[in-house]
Amino acid sequence: MKKTWYKEMAVYQIWPRSFCDSDGDGIGDLGGVLKKLDYIKSLNVDAIWFSPLYPSPNADYGYDISDYKNINPEYGDLETFKKVLDEAHKRGLRVFMDLVINHTSSEHEWFRESMKSKDNPYHDYYFWRKGKSDKKPPNNWLSCFEGGAWEYNKELDEYYLHVFSKGQPDLNMDNPKVREEVKSIMRFWLDMGVDGFREDVITYISKDEGLPDGFPLPISTGIEHYKKGPHLYEYLAEFRHDVLDHYDCFTVGEGPMMTTETALEFITEGENQVLNTMFHFQHMEADSIMTDWVSVPFSLKKLKKAFTHWQNELAGKAWNTLYLENHDHPRIIDRYGSLKYRVESAKMLATMCYLQCGTPFIYQGQEIGMTNIHIDSLDKYKDVVTFNNQKVFAKIGIKGDRFLKLANKCSRENARTPVQWDDSPYAGFSTAKPWFELNPNYTEINVQAAENDPNSILNYYRKLLKFRKENEIAVYGSYKEHLKESRTLYVFEREYEGQRMLVINSFTDKNVRFEAPSGFDLSKGELVLSNYRICPLSDNSFVTRPYETRVYLFK
Ligand code: NOJ
């Protein structure tokens, strides 16, 4: 496959509100990012993806944008952003912005204008529709976040569409003026020096003609009419040709419910490619069904199947993303690892994921093994998704403490607690009470403690990412799974220009005998990464320890 910088990089994701506060208001900001740039660089990553930094009334913490060409005053201003960009570039770190164009905030000027009258030039920037004759909304769609997908406006006697919260009206991408606005936003940031975009729910931007009723579901009814709409490809191609092709930039599209088949329509390399790569979700469903809120026992076989499928189907055609955490999911150690073996399992999970073929994305706090938080009262939650689920689950009798228990396990807010920098009050995140609950385990789990421990998760991440940087096999090597039927071990091989690498991962606290697959002589391999002290091997097998990982390189 063609070699290029975005395949070789690793990306660090910042969810700014909870990263680091520099001005003592309890909210993370760009001053905090500036202070931590050397730290980020020290992880051996090559780029930062910022979750939205733009002005926002925070109906969905930044994913509801009220001004696309500015910075949220809670985080700083354009000058500070330029400084961050410049300082990041000086350190060899690229910077990607979050591009949220499926919807704006209901407080965006375009939406305010659109509400003024039916003949306002901005009215057609959104989906305003008459209700049905019986005073029902225009169709039966349900939002992903907040009940029905339509909100009524009395003055206009029309409804507007919001696939997410009420504060996030969907943009009408079929309007060429809206597409021009998107291009202008892209150019604004690219001209400033930004290196690309993570494109939020980009696969939703085109809706089926006539907005027909959808198949009834508990949430997101209607999704089949926009999850890959009729003009999606065409609009992405337009953005590529009119804007992206004129810059050396990177795009990763978020594709909920994406299959490999569909993804390949957009990311297959060559003339018709419209995105560099995509975030897909199948590997995030090894302990859940469709949503994190419907959990089932973790299945390693399900996890392996998802990873291997994406590795095999994209091989030689398109580029993959590799991630285990972001701001939308509970922490991974609680899900696929073990709290008892937190350090071992965190290292194993990172090795398993980031030594596959694709670009690694690491979410803030993941590199020190942050875990889910136990919250003792529903009042302390902040997110529209948690509140919506409270209503959804109440309908089936899951209320009060039972719902609280569920939220503790399943809410994405688990990933949004402030980053734990040290063991001082407020974890070195701020000098004031943080905007959201701090995980009390910060006294033990924090960056400072991890810096001082050569065997910390943090130092392992550094080693792992350095290894990937220095060994092309880890980036460009082919992928082959072994021991497919094992319910406890995930073993795969990479191969590149005569070299081979064997990656062995245990997903259990039990001891399991591992026999090297035929063709591998472990005594001839160099053990390049591991999460335990290793004794010399007496034969071509060994017994794994809890959540053990080993990487052997054969030159
Ligand atoms: C996906 C984002 O990652 C999520 O945080 C957000 O709530 C939705 N898109 C809506 O923008």
Coordinates of C-alpha atoms and ligand atoms in Angstrom, one line a residue:
M1 CA 0.0 0.0 0.0
K2 CA 1.0 3.6 -0.6
K3 CA 3.1 4.9 2.2
T4 CA 2.1 8.2 3.7
W5 CA 2.3 10.3 6.8
Y6 CA -1.2 9.7 8.1
K7 CA -0.6 6.0 8.1
E8 CA 2.5 6.3 10.2
M9 CA 1.1 8.7 12.7
A10 CA -0.6 8.1 16.1
V11 CA -3.2 10.6 17.2
Y12 CA -4.0 11.9 20.7
Q13 CA -7.6 13.0 21.3
I14 CA -8.4 15.9 23.6
W15 CA -11.9 16.5 24.9
P16 CA -11.1 20.0 25.9
R17 CA -13.5 20.6 28.8
S18 CA -11.8 17.8 30.9
F19 CA -8.2 18.0 29.8
C20 CA -6.5 20.7 31.8
D21 CA -7.7 24.1 33.2
S22 CA -5.2 27.0 33.2
D23 CA -7.4 29.8 34.5
G24 CA -8.9 28.3 37.6
D25 CA -12.6 28.2 36.6
G26 CA -12.8 24.4 36.8
I27 CA -13.1 24.0 33.0
G28 CA -10.4 22.7 30.8
D29 CA -9.0 25.3 28.2
L30 CA -6.4 26.0 25.6
G31 CA -4.0 27.5 28.1
G32 CA -4.1 24.0 29.7
V33 CA -3.3 22.4 26.4
L34 CA -0.4 24.7 25.9
K35 CA 1.1 23.6 29.2
K36 CA 0.7 20.0 28.3
L37 CA 2.1 20.0 24.7
D38 CA 5.5 18.6 25.8
Y39 CA 3.7 15.9 27.7
I40 CA 1.6 15.0 24.6
K41 CA 4.7 15.0 22.4
S42 CA 6.5 12.7 25.0
L43 CA 3.9 10.0 24.3
N44 CA 5.4 9.5 20.8
V45 CA 2.2 10.6 19.1
D46 CA 2.3 12.8 16.0
A47 CA -1.0 14.6 16.1
I48 CA -3.8 16.0 18.2
W49 CA -7.5 15.7 17.4
F50 CA -9.5 18.3 19.3
S51 CA -13.1 17.5 20.1
P52 CA -15.1 20.7 19.3
L53 CA -13.4 23.9 20.5
Y54 CA -16.0 26.3 19.0
P55 CA -18.6 28.5 20.8
S56 CA -21.4 26.3 22.0
P57 CA -24.3 26.5 24.4
N58 CA -23.2 22.9 25.4
A59 CA -26.5 21.1 24.8
D60 CA -24.1 18.4 23.7
Y61 CA -20.8 19.8 25.1
G62 CA -19.5 21.3 21.9
Y63 CA -21.1 19.1 19.4
D64 CA -23.8 21.9 19.1
I65 CA -21.8 24.7 17.4
S66 CA -23.0 28.3 17.5
D67 CA -20.1 29.8 15.5
Y68 CA -17.9 27.6 13.3
K69 CA -15.1 30.2 12.9
N70 CA -14.3 31.0 16.5
I71 CA -13.2 29.5 19.8
N72 CA -15.5 28.9 22.8
P73 CA -14.6 31.7 25.2
E74 CA -14.6 29.0 28.0
Y75 CA -11.5 27.6 26.2
G76 CA -9.8 30.8 25.1
D77 CA -9.9 32.7 21.8
L78 CA -8.5 32.5 18.3
E79 CA -5.2 34.0 19.3
T80 CA -4.6 31.3 21.9
F81 CA -5.7 28.7 19.4
K82 CA -3.1 30.0 16.9
K83 CA -0.5 29.8 19.6
V84 CA -1.5 26.2 20.4
L85 CA -1.3 25.4 16.6
D86 CA 2.0 27.0 16.2
E87 CA 3.5 25.4 19.3
A88 CA 2.1 22.0 18.3
H89 CA 3.6 22.4 14.9
K90 CA 7.0 23.4 16.4
R91 CA 7.0 20.1 18.2
G92 CA 6.1 18.2 15.1
L93 CA 2.5 17.6 16.2
R94 CA -0.3 18.0 13.6
V95 CA -3.6 19.4 14.6
F96 CA -7.1 18.1 13.5
M97 CA -10.3 19.9 14.3
D98 CA -13.7 18.2 14.8
L99 CA -16.0 19.1 11.9
V100 CA -19.6 18.9 13.0
I101 CA -21.7 19.6 9.9
N102 CA -24.7 17.3 10.2
H103 CA -26.2 19.8 12.6
T104 CA -25.6 23.2 14.2
S105 CA -26.6 24.5 17.5
S106 CA -30.1 25.9 17.7
E107 CA -28.4 29.1 18.8
H108 CA -26.4 29.4 15.6
E109 CA -27.2 32.6 13.7
W110 CA -28.3 30.6 10.7
F111 CA -30.9 28.8 12.8
R112 CA -32.1 31.9 14.5
E113 CA -32.6 33.5 11.1
S114 CA -34.3 30.4 9.7
M115 CA -36.9 30.7 12.5
K116 CA -37.8 34.2 11.6
S117 CA -40.0 33.4 8.6
K118 CA -40.6 30.9 5.9
D119 CA -39.1 33.2 3.3
N120 CA -36.0 34.0 5.3
P121 CA -33.0 33.0 3.1
Y122 CA -31.8 30.7 6.0
H123 CA -35.1 28.9 6.3
D124 CA -34.0 26.3 3.8
Y125 CA -30.7 25.7 5.6
Y126 CA -32.6 23.3 7.9
F127 CA -35.4 20.8 7.5
W128 CA -38.5 22.8 8.3
R129 CA -41.7 20.9 7.5
K130 CA -45.5 21.2 8.1
G131 CA -46.9 18.6 10.5
K132 CA -49.4 16.0 9.4
S133 CA -53.0 17.0 9.3
D134 CA -53.8 15.4 12.7
K135 CA -51.2 17.7 14.4
K136 CA -48.6 15.0 14.4
P137 CA -45.0 15.7 13.4
P138 CA -44.1 15.3 9.7
N139 CA -42.9 11.7 10.1
N140 CA -42.4 9.1 12.9
W141 CA -38.6 9.6 13.3
L142 CA -37.2 9.5 16.8
S143 CA -34.0 11.3 17.7
C144 CA -30.9 9.4 18.9
F145 CA -30.8 11.6 21.9
E146 CA -34.1 13.1 22.9
G147 CA -37.5 11.6 22.1
G148 CA -39.1 12.6 18.8
A149 CA -36.9 14.0 16.1
W150 CA -39.1 17.0 15.4
E151 CA -39.6 20.2 17.4
Y152 CA -42.7 22.4 16.8
N153 CA -42.4 26.1 16.3
K154 CA -45.7 27.9 16.9
E155 CA -45.0 31.1 15.0
L156 CA -44.1 29.3 11.9
D157 CA -46.5 26.4 12.4
E158 CA -43.7 24.1 11.3
Y159 CA -41.5 21.5 12.8
Y160 CA -37.7 21.3 12.5
L161 CA -35.7 18.1 12.3
H162 CA -33.1 17.1 14.9
V163 CA -31.6 13.7 14.7
F164 CA -29.7 14.4 17.9
S165 CA -30.9 16.8 20.7
K166 CA -33.4 19.6 20.3
G167 CA -30.4 22.0 20.5
Q168 CA -28.9 20.3 17.4
P169 CA -31.1 21.1 14.3
D170 CA -30.0 19.1 11.2
L171 CA -28.6 21.1 8.3
N172 CA -30.1 20.6 4.9
M173 CA -27.1 19.6 2.9
D174 CA -29.2 19.4 -0.2
N175 CA -29.1 23.2 -0.2
P176 CA -26.0 24.2 -2.3
K177 CA -25.6 27.3 0.0
V178 CA -25.1 25.0 3.0
R179 CA -22.4 23.1 1.2
E180 CA -20.7 26.4 0.3
E181 CA -20.8 27.3 4.0
V182 CA -19.2 23.9 4.9
K183 CA -16.4 24.5 2.4
S184 CA -15.8 28.0 3.7
I185 CA -15.5 26.5 7.3
M186 CA -13.0 23.9 6.0
R187 CA -10.9 26.6 4.2
F188 CA -11.0 28.9 7.2
W189 CA -9.3 26.3 9.4
L190 CA -7.0 24.8 6.7
D191 CA -5.8 28.3 5.7
M192 CA -4.9 28.9 9.3
G193 CA -2.7 25.8 9.3
V194 CA -4.9 23.1 10.7
D195 CA -4.0 19.7 9.2
G196 CA -7.4 18.1 8.8
F197 CA -10.6 17.0 10.3
R198 CA -12.4 14.3 12.2
E199 CA -15.9 14.5 10.6
D200 CA -18.7 14.0 13.1
V201 CA -21.5 11.6 12.1
I202 CA -20.5 12.4 8.5
T203 CA -22.5 9.5 7.1
Y204 CA -25.8 11.1 8.2
I205 CA -25.5 14.3 6.2
S206 CA -27.8 13.2 3.3
K207 CA -31.4 12.4 4.0
D208 CA -33.8 10.3 1.8
E209 CA -36.0 12.4 -0.5
G210 CA -39.4 13.2 1.1
L211 CA -38.3 12.1 4.6
P212 CA -40.4 8.9 4.7
D213 CA -41.6 7.2 7.9
G214 CA -39.1 4.8 9.4
F215 CA -39.3 1.3 10.8
P216 CA -40.4 1.7 14.4
L217 CA -37.5 1.3 17.0
P218 CA -37.1 2.3 20.7
I219 CA -34.7 5.2 19.6
S220 CA -33.5 6.5 16.2
T221 CA -36.6 5.4 14.2
G222 CA -36.0 6.6 10.7
I223 CA -32.2 5.9 10.8
E224 CA -32.4 3.8 7.6
H225 CA -33.3 7.1 5.8
Y226 CA -30.1 8.9 6.6
K227 CA -27.4 6.5 7.8
K228 CA -26.1 6.5 4.2
G229 CA -28.2 8.9 2.3
P230 CA -28.6 9.1 -1.5
H231 CA -26.2 12.1 -1.9
L232 CA -23.6 11.3 0.7
Y233 CA -20.9 10.2 -1.7
E234 CA -21.6 13.1 -4.0
Y235 CA -21.3 15.7 -1.2
L236 CA -18.1 14.2 0.2
A237 CA -16.6 14.1 -3.3
E238 CA -17.6 17.8 -3.7
F239 CA -15.8 18.7 -0.5
R240 CA -12.8 16.7 -1.6
H241 CA -12.5 18.2 -5.0
D242 CA -13.4 21.8 -4.1
V243 CA -11.4 22.0 -0.8
L244 CA -9.5 19.0 0.6
D245 CA -7.5 18.2 -2.6
H246 CA -5.9 21.7 -2.4
Y247 CA -4.3 21.0 1.0
D248 CA -2.0 18.3 2.4
C249 CA -4.6 17.3 5.0
F250 CA -6.2 14.3 6.6
T251 CA -9.8 13.3 7.1
V252 CA -11.4 10.6 9.3
G253 CA -15.1 10.3 9.1
E254 CA -17.2 8.9 11.9
G255 CA -19.5 6.2 10.5
P256 CA -22.0 4.8 13.0
M257 CA -23.2 1.3 12.0
M258 CA -20.7 1.2 9.2
T259 CA -20.0 -2.1 7.5
T260 CA -16.7 -2.8 5.7
E261 CA -18.6 -2.9 2.4
T262 CA -20.1 0.6 2.9
A263 CA -16.9 2.0 4.3
L264 CA -15.0 0.9 1.2
E265 CA -17.2 3.0 -1.0
F266 CA -15.7 6.0 0.6
I267 CA -12.2 5.1 1.7
T268 CA -10.9 2.8 -1.0
E269 CA -7.6 4.3 -2.1
G270 CA -7.4 6.0 -5.5
E271 CA -9.4 8.3 -7.7
N272 CA -12.8 7.8 -6.1
Q273 CA -11.7 8.0 -2.5
V274 CA -13.5 10.8 -0.5
L275 CA -12.2 10.2 3.1
N276 CA -8.8 9.0 4.2
T277 CA -10.2 6.6 6.8
M278 CA -13.2 6.0 9.0
F279 CA -14.2 5.3 12.6
H280 CA -16.3 2.2 12.7
F281 CA -18.0 0.6 15.8
Q282 CA -18.1 -3.2 15.5
H283 CA -15.2 -3.8 17.8
M284 CA -16.9 -1.6 20.4
E285 CA -19.8 -4.1 20.6
A286 CA -18.0 -7.1 22.1
D287 CA -19.9 -6.5 25.4
S288 CA -23.0 -4.7 24.1
I289 CA -25.7 -4.8 21.4
M290 CA -26.0 -1.7 19.2
T291 CA -25.5 0.7 22.1
D292 CA -23.3 0.7 25.2
W293 CA -26.5 0.8 27.2
V294 CA -27.5 -2.7 26.3
S295 CA -24.7 -4.7 27.8
V296 CA -24.0 -8.4 27.5
P297 CA -21.0 -10.4 28.9
F298 CA -17.8 -9.6 27.1
S299 CA -17.0 -12.0 24.3
L300 CA -13.4 -12.3 23.1
K301 CA -14.6 -14.2 20.0
K302 CA -16.9 -11.3 19.1
L303 CA -14.0 -8.8 19.5
K304 CA -11.6 -10.9 17.4
K305 CA -14.2 -11.4 14.7
A306 CA -14.8 -7.6 14.4
F307 CA -11.1 -6.7 14.4
T308 CA -10.1 -9.5 12.0
H309 CA -13.0 -8.7 9.7
W310 CA -11.9 -5.0 9.3
Q311 CA -8.3 -6.0 9.0
N312 CA -9.0 -8.5 6.3
E313 CA -11.6 -6.6 4.3
L314 CA -9.5 -3.4 4.1
A315 CA -6.2 -5.1 3.4
G316 CA -4.5 -3.7 0.3
K317 CA -7.5 -1.4 -0.4
A318 CA -8.1 1.1 2.3
W319 CA -6.7 2.4 5.6
N320 CA -8.1 1.5 9.0
T321 CA -8.5 3.4 12.3
L322 CA -7.5 1.7 15.6
Y323 CA -9.1 2.9 18.8
L324 CA -10.6 1.6 22.1
E325 CA -11.7 4.8 23.8
N326 CA -13.0 8.2 23.0
H327 CA -15.5 10.7 24.6
D328 CA -18.5 8.5 23.6
H329 CA -17.8 5.3 25.5
P330 CA -17.0 4.1 29.0
R331 CA -13.4 3.4 29.8
I332 CA -12.0 0.2 28.2
I333 CA -10.3 -1.4 31.2
D334 CA -13.7 -1.7 32.8
R335 CA -15.1 -3.3 29.7
Y336 CA -12.6 -5.5 28.0
G337 CA -9.8 -5.6 30.7
S338 CA -9.8 -6.2 34.4
L339 CA -9.8 -3.7 37.3
K340 CA -7.9 -6.2 39.4
Y341 CA -5.2 -6.4 36.7
R342 CA -5.6 -2.8 35.7
V343 CA -2.0 -2.3 34.7
E344 CA -1.5 -5.6 32.9
S345 CA -4.8 -5.4 31.1
A346 CA -4.3 -1.8 30.0
K347 CA -0.9 -2.7 28.5
M348 CA -2.3 -5.8 26.8
L349 CA -5.3 -3.9 25.3
A350 CA -3.0 -1.2 23.9
T351 CA -0.7 -3.8 22.3
M352 CA -3.6 -5.8 20.9
C353 CA -5.2 -2.8 19.3
Y354 CA -2.3 -0.6 18.2
L355 CA -0.2 -3.3 16.6
Q356 CA -2.8 -4.0 14.1
C357 CA -2.8 -2.3 10.7
G358 CA -4.2 1.2 10.9
T359 CA -3.8 4.6 12.6
P360 CA -3.8 4.5 16.4
F361 CA -6.1 7.0 18.2
I362 CA -5.5 7.4 22.0
Y363 CA -8.0 9.2 24.1
Q364 CA -6.9 11.5 27.0
G365 CA -6.4 9.5 30.2
Q366 CA -6.3 6.2 28.4
E367 CA -2.5 6.3 28.5
I368 CA -2.5 6.3 32.4
G369 CA -5.3 3.6 32.6
M370 CA -8.1 5.9 33.8
T371 CA -11.2 3.9 34.8
N372 CA -14.9 4.4 35.1
I373 CA -16.3 6.5 37.9
H374 CA -18.8 5.5 40.6
I375 CA -21.3 8.3 40.8
D376 CA -23.7 8.1 43.8
S377 CA -26.5 10.4 42.6
L378 CA -28.2 11.0 39.3
D379 CA -28.1 14.8 39.9
K380 CA -24.4 14.7 39.3
Y381 CA -24.8 13.6 35.7
K382 CA -24.6 16.2 32.9
D383 CA -25.1 14.5 29.6
V384 CA -28.2 14.6 27.4
V385 CA -27.7 11.0 26.5
T386 CA -27.8 9.9 30.2
F387 CA -31.0 11.9 30.7
N388 CA -32.6 10.5 27.6
N389 CA -31.8 6.9 28.6
Q390 CA -33.3 7.6 32.0
K391 CA -36.6 8.2 30.2
V392 CA -36.1 5.2 27.8
F393 CA -35.3 2.8 30.6
A394 CA -38.1 4.1 32.9
K395 CA -40.5 2.8 30.3
I396 CA -39.4 -0.7 31.0
G397 CA -39.3 -0.3 34.7
I398 CA -35.6 0.5 35.2
K399 CA -35.6 3.5 37.5
G400 CA -33.9 5.0 40.6
D401 CA -31.0 3.0 41.9
R402 CA -31.3 0.4 39.2
F403 CA -30.9 3.1 36.5
L404 CA -28.1 4.7 38.5
K405 CA -26.2 1.4 38.5
L406 CA -26.7 1.2 34.8
A407 CA -25.5 4.8 34.2
N408 CA -22.4 4.0 36.3
K409 CA -21.5 1.2 33.9
C410 CA -22.8 2.4 30.6
S411 CA -22.7 6.2 30.4
R412 CA -20.2 7.9 28.2
E413 CA -19.7 10.4 31.0
N414 CA -17.3 7.8 32.4
A415 CA -14.8 9.0 29.8
R416 CA -15.4 12.7 30.6
T417 CA -14.1 13.0 34.2
P418 CA -11.2 15.4 34.4
V419 CA -7.7 14.1 33.5
Q420 CA -5.8 13.0 36.6
W421 CA -2.5 14.9 36.5
D422 CA -1.3 14.5 40.1
D423 CA -2.5 13.7 43.6
S424 CA -3.1 17.3 44.7
P425 CA -6.6 18.5 45.4
Y426 CA -8.5 18.5 42.1
A427 CA -5.9 16.2 40.6
G428 CA -3.8 19.0 39.2
F429 CA -6.6 19.5 36.6
S430 CA -7.6 22.8 38.1
T431 CA -7.2 25.0 41.2
A432 CA -11.0 25.1 41.5
K433 CA -13.7 22.5 41.8
P434 CA -13.9 20.9 38.4
W435 CA -17.1 21.3 36.3
F436 CA -17.7 17.5 36.5
E437 CA -17.0 14.7 39.0
L438 CA -13.4 13.8 39.6
N439 CA -12.6 10.1 39.9
P440 CA -11.5 9.7 43.6
N441 CA -8.9 7.1 42.4
Y442 CA -6.8 10.1 41.2
T443 CA -4.7 9.9 44.3
E444 CA -3.2 6.7 42.9
I445 CA -3.9 6.9 39.2
N446 CA -2.3 10.0 37.9
V447 CA 0.3 11.2 35.4
Q448 CA 2.8 12.2 38.0
A449 CA 2.8 8.8 39.7
A450 CA 3.0 7.1 36.3
E451 CA 6.0 9.3 35.3
N452 CA 7.9 8.1 38.3
D453 CA 7.2 4.4 37.7
P454 CA 9.2 2.8 34.8
N455 CA 6.7 0.0 34.6
S456 CA 3.6 2.3 34.4
I457 CA 1.0 2.1 31.7
L458 CA 2.1 5.5 30.6
N459 CA 5.7 4.4 30.0
Y460 CA 4.5 1.3 28.2
Y461 CA 2.4 3.4 25.8
R462 CA 5.5 5.4 25.1
K463 CA 7.5 2.3 24.4
L464 CA 4.7 0.8 22.2
L465 CA 4.3 3.9 20.1
K466 CA 8.0 4.2 19.7
F467 CA 8.2 0.6 18.5
R468 CA 5.5 1.3 16.0
K469 CA 7.3 4.4 14.8
E470 CA 10.6 2.5 14.3
N471 CA 9.3 -0.7 12.7
E472 CA 7.5 -0.5 9.4
I473 CA 6.2 -4.0 10.0
A474 CA 3.9 -2.5 12.7
V475 CA 2.5 0.0 10.2
Y476 CA 2.5 -1.7 6.9
G477 CA 2.7 -5.4 7.6
S478 CA 0.0 -7.8 6.6
Y479 CA -2.3 -9.2 9.3
K480 CA -3.2 -12.9 10.0
E481 CA -5.1 -14.2 12.9
H482 CA -4.1 -17.5 14.7
L483 CA -6.0 -19.6 17.3
K484 CA -9.3 -18.2 16.0
E485 CA -11.3 -20.6 18.2
S486 CA -9.6 -19.6 21.5
R487 CA -11.9 -17.9 24.0
T488 CA -9.0 -16.6 26.0
L489 CA -6.2 -15.7 23.7
Y490 CA -6.0 -13.3 20.8
V491 CA -3.0 -14.1 18.7
F492 CA -2.1 -12.5 15.3
E493 CA 0.9 -12.2 13.1
R494 CA 2.1 -9.3 10.9
E495 CA 4.4 -9.8 8.0
Y496 CA 6.5 -7.3 6.0
E497 CA 9.4 -7.6 3.6
G498 CA 10.6 -10.9 5.0
Q499 CA 10.1 -10.0 8.7
R500 CA 7.4 -11.5 10.9
M501 CA 5.9 -10.4 14.2
L502 CA 3.8 -12.5 16.5
V503 CA 1.4 -10.6 18.9
I504 CA 0.1 -12.8 21.8
N505 CA -2.6 -11.4 24.1
S506 CA -4.4 -13.1 27.0
F507 CA -7.8 -11.9 27.9
T508 CA -8.1 -13.9 31.1
D509 CA -6.7 -14.0 34.6
K510 CA -6.3 -17.8 34.2
N511 CA -3.1 -19.5 33.1
V512 CA -3.4 -20.7 29.6
R513 CA -0.9 -22.8 27.7
F514 CA 0.1 -21.1 24.5
E515 CA 1.8 -23.1 21.8
A516 CA 3.5 -21.2 19.0
P517 CA 1.8 -21.6 15.7
S518 CA 3.6 -23.8 13.2
G519 CA 6.4 -22.0 11.4
F520 CA 7.3 -20.0 14.5
D521 CA 10.3 -20.8 16.6
L522 CA 10.0 -18.5 19.6
S523 CA 13.6 -19.1 20.6
K524 CA 14.6 -17.4 17.3
G525 CA 12.4 -14.4 17.9
E526 CA 13.3 -11.2 19.7
L527 CA 10.9 -10.4 22.5
V528 CA 10.3 -6.7 21.8
L529 CA 7.4 -5.9 24.1
S530 CA 5.8 -7.6 27.1
N531 CA 3.9 -6.6 30.3
Y532 CA 5.7 -9.1 32.6
R533 CA 9.2 -10.1 33.4
I534 CA 10.0 -13.0 31.0
C535 CA 12.0 -16.1 31.9
P536 CA 13.9 -17.8 29.0
L537 CA 11.7 -20.3 27.2
S538 CA 12.4 -24.0 27.5
D539 CA 10.3 -25.0 24.5
N540 CA 8.1 -23.4 21.9
S541 CA 5.2 -22.8 24.3
F542 CA 4.6 -21.0 27.6
V543 CA 1.8 -20.5 30.2
T544 CA 0.3 -17.1 30.1
R545 CA -0.1 -15.0 33.2
P546 CA -3.2 -12.8 33.8
Y547 CA -3.7 -10.5 30.8
E548 CA -0.3 -11.1 29.5
T549 CA 0.9 -9.7 26.3
R550 CA 4.1 -10.5 24.3
V551 CA 5.4 -9.4 21.0
Y552 CA 8.1 -11.4 19.2
L553 CA 9.8 -10.0 16.2
F554 CA 11.5 -12.4 13.7
K555 CA 14.0 -10.8 11.4
Ligands
NOJ1 C1 -20.8 11.9 17.6 C2 -20.0 12.6 18.7 O1 -18.8 11.9 18.9 C3 -20.9 12.6 19.9 O2 -20.1 13.0 21.0 C4 -22.0 13.6 19.6 O3 -22.8 13.6 20.7 C5 -22.7 13.2 18.3 N1 -21.9 12.8 17.3 C6 -23.6 14.3 17.8 O4 -22.8 15.3 17.3

